[in-house]
Amino acid sequence: MTVTAERFEPGTLVRARGREWVVLPESEPELLVLRPLGGSDEERAAVLPDLEEVTSATFAYPDPADAGNASRAGLLRTALRIGFRSTGGPFRSLGGLAVEPRPYQLVPLLMALRQDTVRLLIADDVGIGKTVESGLIAAELLAQGDADGLAVLCSPALAEQWQRELAEKFGIAAELVLPGTVRRLERDLVGAQSIFDRYRHVVVSTDYIKRPELRDQFLRGAPNLVIVDEAHSCVLDDSNRGGRSRMLRHELVGKLAARDDRHLILVTATPHSGKDAGFRNLVGLLDERLETVDLDRVEGRELLARHFVQRRRVDIRRFLEDTPFPEDRESTERAYRLTGDYRSLFDDVVAYARQTVRDPIGGQVRQRVRYWSALALLRALASSPQAAAATLRTRAANADAADADEADALGRAAVLDLPDDETQESVDLVPGAETEADSGSPERRRLMAFARRAEALAAKGDNKLDLLVKEVKTLLGDGFNPVVFCRYIDTAEYVADRLTAALGKAFAVGCVTGALPPEERSERIKELTADPKRRPVLVATDCLSEGVNLQEHFQAVVHYDLAWNPTRHEQREGRVDRFGQRAPKVRAVMIYGTDNRIDEIVLKVLLRKHEQIRKALGVSVPVPDRSDDVLQTIAQELLIAPDAPEQLTIEGFGTELRAELHEEWDSAAKKEKESRTKYAQRGIQPAEVAAELAEIRASLGAPDEVAGFAHAGFAALGADVVPNGDGFDATTGGLPLPLRDAFPAGYPATLALRRELPTPARAAHLDRTDPYVSALARYVLESALDRTVPADQRPARRAGVMRTSAVTKRTTLLLVRFRLHLTLPTRTADTEPRRMVAEEARLLAFRGAPTAAEWLPDEEVAKLLEAMPTGNVLPEAAAPLLERVIGNLGALTAHLDATADGLAEALRTSHIRVREAAGQRVRRQITVTAQKPADVLGVYVYLPEATS
């Protein structure tokens, strides 16, 4: 019989194309919009009733003759729970999450839902999980229909990681927009379409898209939800550092923020660098009032608290429940002295540096160029002979500077570890020391002689490298896999070669530097850690110091070269000391030279003071912005002062400047301690988070439940299931063809399924959204409902009888599916309310006969699920009993209807609670109506143990 959509209200059940569907609110008389029972919105279908048969459907009770045992009954319950994608709670994205948020990670989400247009700065500490926090907000805004797409702006080195995290954890498939991908993406464009018109979700290189000609195209097509990673690199302060690149980034984000209805999430672990102007500029992107509001007044702090969340590890370690962070970071210093030949070269280079820096020939500009070249040479020589040789053979970055200011700007960018480098992609290149264009000049010949001596040092012994080999072996012996950070590419390659030879084939040594394109770095790390029989040692430059997660395979960091900015050290150590690190302790080893002239300056002026504050306060405080000037001034005095001793030390030099810097740093630490109290996030209370967390976990199910279901389901369908690590392997050849057809194309002969993220290469994650787990859940549910499927291919049953000691009176467990029709307000007042159909599953239980049911409270129902069978019930005895129970289910209609109404009211209350927390008066606009009758999917009878 052909019918029209006019006969069906949203939420009613119809049959078409050989299966049952739910009618959705978008349906028209001539066009039905349907969703499979238990399916997601991505599986919706449009049906023309004039061309296809659509009939009303009723959900039949289970067949008493098709009973199964306890395990097969449990499979159906779990399949239904895992398979749901359209739950009715206020968090619409939960059904698509492949990650269980930690309690503290829900705070930014709750803050976001309290805003009409989301404007949020997430400034949690390194390693806490800012990507997950911002991803939760994005997924929810997309699921609720409040965002039309997502754009993530980040560095090219982190683009693939963002793409992978969005896909694996949130089900958001985003295209990479990088210089190397643009041509491929443009091939699919139609007419005047831009990349941003065609692709709904994108991950974009900030430095690529900031150029005015590309920026304007992006602004025209950008979605109304934008996440800006490393947002501190997009602000301006009164230092005028960062140049044109920072100015362009600021203009880009400023223009994105100028659109009032655009959701904007800024992400950074360093919201300020000791300067209030930069912080004000950053928060001003969220609300322009924050640029000038008095934050010492309650009103100003309350305004900031609506948009700003910043927690340190000590703040969230025990927020509602323990979070698995390492208990401690053991930091040690290891010193070395230069060998005789190395020391001789260093002395000669220092003498040359002093001579050239003091030489007035060429005027101030040439003197500043020579100064920076000398400092670059000393730093490279302290790093390694290879870095020194490369620096000596490379033209100085500022050799062609037009004036002293340009010479200083270019020199600072090349030599110092500035927080505002134009791009991280050049952070590990040698700076260059050659300043003369004439290849035959005496200075050029002298530099080439130094280069040859440096290259010869490797064969004569290197105490620094020998110390590293010793420390790496100690770490490996103590169970720590280390990441060795070097300043320069040449040093990293030199170190990796030596470690490979020293450690032998039992260990895998890999090297990742800026010489590799960003997209290849992650692949290189995967290759390094792929063989479980070989412990990995990673040698890297600071191209990996930000954003890249290394905690799965590494537990220690070695600073082979000291960074000239303590924040860089903190970022390096944050690669392993972060959420998800399974080791109870991590180690950090700092290698320094006692007589190389350079390390002493950095240690005394910066690094030891930074560690002192971190230990005293429990958090890291960014070094004041003027620290570069202090380092520069001290180094300049060492090189230029006429009475400078031959043995370069910093005693007596820059004492006043150092004292001022440390006083300013102590003041910043005091302010940080005060601000943690003053700006603490008190708008979201732990009890409030606990209520939402319970709802989330009830919806998602426990990870162990998913893993147990997948193991039992594949085994029941004929797969060979073998435990492997933190999961199992399952063969696919013996699985039913309809199940295999639902797998992704090109699926392997053996599935590798693992519990923990990130998964090894070619392994799938055991979560409810994984395509293999999802296909299994769908097959188990649909085959249980279809009696035409052969019995050996139907692992679950809708009915069963079990004898158990868990009950003293006959008890019946019902698996019930409820359909609910929701009307919800949108964030904009002039938009029509959003109508949707949701599905919820519940377990209900009663004692006695259906006609005299004694209903069990929820806590007793939960205990019933743990009941174990203690005796057999023969099929010829089970069938008549099930016939009597199922035949009288009609007597339960009133109670099931009341349960449906109670569930509808509870959902309505939940939606109201979340929205009214944002100050929205929406109580009258929210309606939730239960579609009746509910579907009884399963009937399971528990009998008490037989008595003699």
PDB file of N, CA, C and O in Angstrom, residues 99-134:
ATOM      1  N   VAL A  99      35.774   9.462  22.290  1.00  0.00           N
ATOM      2  CA  VAL A  99      36.621   9.745  23.438  1.00  0.00           C
ATOM      3  C   VAL A  99      35.716  10.045  24.622  1.00  0.00           C
ATOM      4  O   VAL A  99      34.665  10.665  24.467  1.00  0.00           O
ATOM      5  N   GLU A 100      36.106   9.563  25.790  1.00  0.00           N
ATOM      6  CA  GLU A 100      35.359   9.896  26.998  1.00  0.00           C
ATOM      7  C   GLU A 100      36.038  11.085  27.657  1.00  0.00           C
ATOM      8  O   GLU A 100      37.163  10.984  28.130  1.00  0.00           O
ATOM      9  N   PRO A 101      35.379  12.243  27.705  1.00  0.00           N
ATOM     10  CA  PRO A 101      36.021  13.430  28.274  1.00  0.00           C
ATOM     11  C   PRO A 101      36.302  13.238  29.762  1.00  0.00           C
ATOM     12  O   PRO A 101      35.522  12.628  30.485  1.00  0.00           O
ATOM     13  N   ARG A 102      37.424  13.794  30.204  1.00  0.00           N
ATOM     14  CA  ARG A 102      37.679  13.866  31.629  1.00  0.00           C
ATOM     15  C   ARG A 102      36.760  14.923  32.234  1.00  0.00           C
ATOM     16  O   ARG A 102      36.320  15.840  31.531  1.00  0.00           O
ATOM     17  N   PRO A 103      36.460  14.821  33.526  1.00  0.00           N
ATOM     18  CA  PRO A 103      35.520  15.788  34.118  1.00  0.00           C
ATOM     19  C   PRO A 103      35.914  17.237  33.883  1.00  0.00           C
ATOM     20  O   PRO A 103      35.070  18.076  33.523  1.00  0.00           O
ATOM     21  N   TYR A 104      37.192  17.577  34.071  1.00  0.00           N
ATOM     22  CA  TYR A 104      37.598  18.976  33.922  1.00  0.00           C
ATOM     23  C   TYR A 104      37.475  19.458  32.479  1.00  0.00           C
ATOM     24  O   TYR A 104      37.346  20.663  32.228  1.00  0.00           O
ATOM     25  N   GLN A 105      37.512  18.523  31.507  1.00  0.00           N
ATOM     26  CA  GLN A 105      37.422  18.931  30.107  1.00  0.00           C
ATOM     27  C   GLN A 105      36.013  19.348  29.717  1.00  0.00           C
ATOM     28  O   GLN A 105      35.809  19.903  28.631  1.00  0.00           O
ATOM     29  N   LEU A 106      35.038  19.087  30.574  1.00  0.00           N
ATOM     30  CA  LEU A 106      33.673  19.512  30.296  1.00  0.00           C
ATOM     31  C   LEU A 106      33.429  20.974  30.644  1.00  0.00           C
ATOM     32  O   LEU A 106      32.444  21.564  30.194  1.00  0.00           O
ATOM     33  N   VAL A 107      34.305  21.563  31.455  1.00  0.00           N
ATOM     34  CA  VAL A 107      34.079  22.937  31.898  1.00  0.00           C
ATOM     35  C   VAL A 107      34.014  23.916  30.718  1.00  0.00           C
ATOM     36  O   VAL A 107      33.086  24.715  30.625  1.00  0.00           O
ATOM     37  N   PRO A 108      34.979  23.900  29.772  1.00  0.00           N
ATOM     38  CA  PRO A 108      34.852  24.808  28.627  1.00  0.00           C
ATOM     39  C   PRO A 108      33.569  24.570  27.816  1.00  0.00           C
ATOM     40  O   PRO A 108      32.970  25.524  27.312  1.00  0.00           O
ATOM     41  N   LEU A 109      33.146  23.302  27.687  1.00  0.00           N
ATOM     42  CA  LEU A 109      31.908  23.015  26.956  1.00  0.00           C
ATOM     43  C   LEU A 109      30.715  23.653  27.652  1.00  0.00           C
ATOM     44  O   LEU A 109      29.868  24.282  26.998  1.00  0.00           O
ATOM     45  N   LEU A 110      30.625  23.510  28.961  1.00  0.00           N
ATOM     46  CA  LEU A 110      29.505  24.112  29.688  1.00  0.00           C
ATOM     47  C   LEU A 110      29.555  25.636  29.602  1.00  0.00           C
ATOM     48  O   LEU A 110      28.522  26.301  29.509  1.00  0.00           O
ATOM     49  N   MET A 111      30.764  26.204  29.638  1.00  0.00           N
ATOM     50  CA  MET A 111      30.899  27.655  29.469  1.00  0.00           C
ATOM     51  C   MET A 111      30.404  28.086  28.094  1.00  0.00           C
ATOM     52  O   MET A 111      29.712  29.095  27.949  1.00  0.00           O
ATOM     53  N   ALA A 112      30.768  27.303  27.066  1.00  0.00           N
ATOM     54  CA  ALA A 112      30.364  27.649  25.701  1.00  0.00           C
ATOM     55  C   ALA A 112      28.853  27.615  25.540  1.00  0.00           C
ATOM     56  O   ALA A 112      28.263  28.481  24.877  1.00  0.00           O
ATOM     57  N   LEU A 113      28.204  26.615  26.148  1.00  0.00           N
ATOM     58  CA  LEU A 113      26.758  26.493  25.996  1.00  0.00           C
ATOM     59  C   LEU A 113      26.003  27.586  26.735  1.00  0.00           C
ATOM     60  O   LEU A 113      24.793  27.727  26.564  1.00  0.00           O
ATOM     61  N   ARG A 114      26.703  28.360  27.533  1.00  0.00           N
ATOM     62  CA  ARG A 114      26.068  29.482  28.230  1.00  0.00           C
ATOM     63  C   ARG A 114      26.144  30.775  27.418  1.00  0.00           C
ATOM     64  O   ARG A 114      25.733  31.826  27.892  1.00  0.00           O
ATOM     65  N   GLN A 115      26.707  30.703  26.230  1.00  0.00           N
ATOM     66  CA  GLN A 115      26.835  31.900  25.391  1.00  0.00           C
ATOM     67  C   GLN A 115      25.994  31.740  24.133  1.00  0.00           C
ATOM     68  O   GLN A 115      25.929  30.657  23.560  1.00  0.00           O
ATOM     69  N   ASP A 116      25.361  32.832  23.697  1.00  0.00           N
ATOM     70  CA  ASP A 116      24.622  32.781  22.441  1.00  0.00           C
ATOM     71  C   ASP A 116      25.583  32.590  21.272  1.00  0.00           C
ATOM     72  O   ASP A 116      25.393  31.726  20.424  1.00  0.00           O
ATOM     73  N   THR A 117      26.608  33.440  21.218  1.00  0.00           N
ATOM     74  CA  THR A 117      27.701  33.253  20.269  1.00  0.00           C
ATOM     75  C   THR A 117      28.933  32.910  21.090  1.00  0.00           C
ATOM     76  O   THR A 117      29.335  33.674  21.966  1.00  0.00           O
ATOM     77  N   VAL A 118      29.526  31.759  20.819  1.00  0.00           N
ATOM     78  CA  VAL A 118      30.623  31.277  21.648  1.00  0.00           C
ATOM     79  C   VAL A 118      31.877  32.095  21.365  1.00  0.00           C
ATOM     80  O   VAL A 118      32.350  32.159  20.229  1.00  0.00           O
ATOM     81  N   ARG A 119      32.396  32.718  22.387  1.00  0.00           N
ATOM     82  CA  ARG A 119      33.676  33.423  22.325  1.00  0.00           C
ATOM     83  C   ARG A 119      34.474  32.996  23.551  1.00  0.00           C
ATOM     84  O   ARG A 119      34.135  33.361  24.676  1.00  0.00           O
ATOM     85  N   LEU A 120      35.509  32.180  23.336  1.00  0.00           N
ATOM     86  CA  LEU A 120      36.178  31.538  24.459  1.00  0.00           C
ATOM     87  C   LEU A 120      37.681  31.483  24.233  1.00  0.00           C
ATOM     88  O   LEU A 120      38.138  31.202  23.120  1.00  0.00           O
ATOM     89  N   LEU A 121      38.431  31.767  25.288  1.00  0.00           N
ATOM     90  CA  LEU A 121      39.881  31.579  25.295  1.00  0.00           C
ATOM     91  C   LEU A 121      40.196  30.426  26.235  1.00  0.00           C
ATOM     92  O   LEU A 121      39.994  30.515  27.443  1.00  0.00           O
ATOM     93  N   ILE A 122      40.665  29.304  25.670  1.00  0.00           N
ATOM     94  CA  ILE A 122      41.053  28.131  26.457  1.00  0.00           C
ATOM     95  C   ILE A 122      42.562  28.183  26.616  1.00  0.00           C
ATOM     96  O   ILE A 122      43.301  28.005  25.652  1.00  0.00           O
ATOM     97  N   ALA A 123      43.012  28.452  27.858  1.00  0.00           N
ATOM     98  CA  ALA A 123      44.437  28.675  28.112  1.00  0.00           C
ATOM     99  C   ALA A 123      44.972  27.698  29.143  1.00  0.00           C
ATOM    100  O   ALA A 123      45.826  28.051  29.956  1.00  0.00           O
ATOM    101  N   ASP A 124      44.480  26.468  29.117  1.00  0.00           N
ATOM    102  CA  ASP A 124      44.956  25.468  30.060  1.00  0.00           C
ATOM    103  C   ASP A 124      46.423  25.145  29.822  1.00  0.00           C
ATOM    104  O   ASP A 124      46.956  25.356  28.726  1.00  0.00           O
ATOM    105  N   ASP A 125      47.047  24.593  30.849  1.00  0.00           N
ATOM    106  CA  ASP A 125      48.473  24.302  30.829  1.00  0.00           C
ATOM    107  C   ASP A 125      48.820  23.304  29.719  1.00  0.00           C
ATOM    108  O   ASP A 125      47.957  22.581  29.212  1.00  0.00           O
ATOM    109  N   VAL A 126      50.098  23.262  29.362  1.00  0.00           N
ATOM    110  CA  VAL A 126      50.596  22.304  28.374  1.00  0.00           C
ATOM    111  C   VAL A 126      50.249  20.886  28.811  1.00  0.00           C
ATOM    112  O   VAL A 126      50.465  20.502  29.960  1.00  0.00           O
ATOM    113  N   GLY A 127      49.671  20.103  27.900  1.00  0.00           N
ATOM    114  CA  GLY A 127      49.442  18.690  28.161  1.00  0.00           C
ATOM    115  C   GLY A 127      48.135  18.351  28.835  1.00  0.00           C
ATOM    116  O   GLY A 127      47.873  17.190  29.127  1.00  0.00           O
ATOM    117  N   ILE A 128      47.267  19.341  29.085  1.00  0.00           N
ATOM    118  CA  ILE A 128      46.009  19.068  29.776  1.00  0.00           C
ATOM    119  C   ILE A 128      44.933  18.574  28.804  1.00  0.00           C
ATOM    120  O   ILE A 128      44.039  17.820  29.191  1.00  0.00           O
ATOM    121  N   GLY A 129      44.998  18.977  27.552  1.00  0.00           N
ATOM    122  CA  GLY A 129      44.031  18.489  26.568  1.00  0.00           C
ATOM    123  C   GLY A 129      43.180  19.573  25.958  1.00  0.00           C
ATOM    124  O   GLY A 129      41.960  19.422  25.833  1.00  0.00           O
ATOM    125  N   LYS A 130      43.813  20.671  25.536  1.00  0.00           N
ATOM    126  CA  LYS A 130      43.047  21.783  24.948  1.00  0.00           C
ATOM    127  C   LYS A 130      42.415  21.385  23.624  1.00  0.00           C
ATOM    128  O   LYS A 130      41.351  21.891  23.266  1.00  0.00           O
ATOM    129  N   THR A 131      43.047  20.477  22.884  1.00  0.00           N
ATOM    130  CA  THR A 131      42.464  20.026  21.617  1.00  0.00           C
ATOM    131  C   THR A 131      41.148  19.306  21.867  1.00  0.00           C
ATOM    132  O   THR A 131      40.161  19.527  21.150  1.00  0.00           O
ATOM    133  N   VAL A 132      41.108  18.438  22.881  1.00  0.00           N
ATOM    134  CA  VAL A 132      39.865  17.744  23.214  1.00  0.00           C
ATOM    135  C   VAL A 132      38.808  18.741  23.666  1.00  0.00           C
ATOM    136  O   VAL A 132      37.634  18.655  23.271  1.00  0.00           O
ATOM    137  N   GLU A 133      39.197  19.710  24.483  1.00  0.00           N
ATOM    138  CA  GLU A 133      38.232  20.683  25.003  1.00  0.00           C
ATOM    139  C   GLU A 133      37.613  21.508  23.885  1.00  0.00           C
ATOM    140  O   GLU A 133      36.390  21.701  23.836  1.00  0.00           O
ATOM    141  N   SER A 134      38.433  21.982  22.955  1.00  0.00           N
ATOM    142  CA  SER A 134      37.894  22.765  21.846  1.00  0.00           C
ATOM    143  C   SER A 134      37.135  21.876  20.873  1.00  0.00           C
ATOM    144  O   SER A 134      36.124  22.287  20.294  1.00  0.00           O
TER     145      SER A 134
END
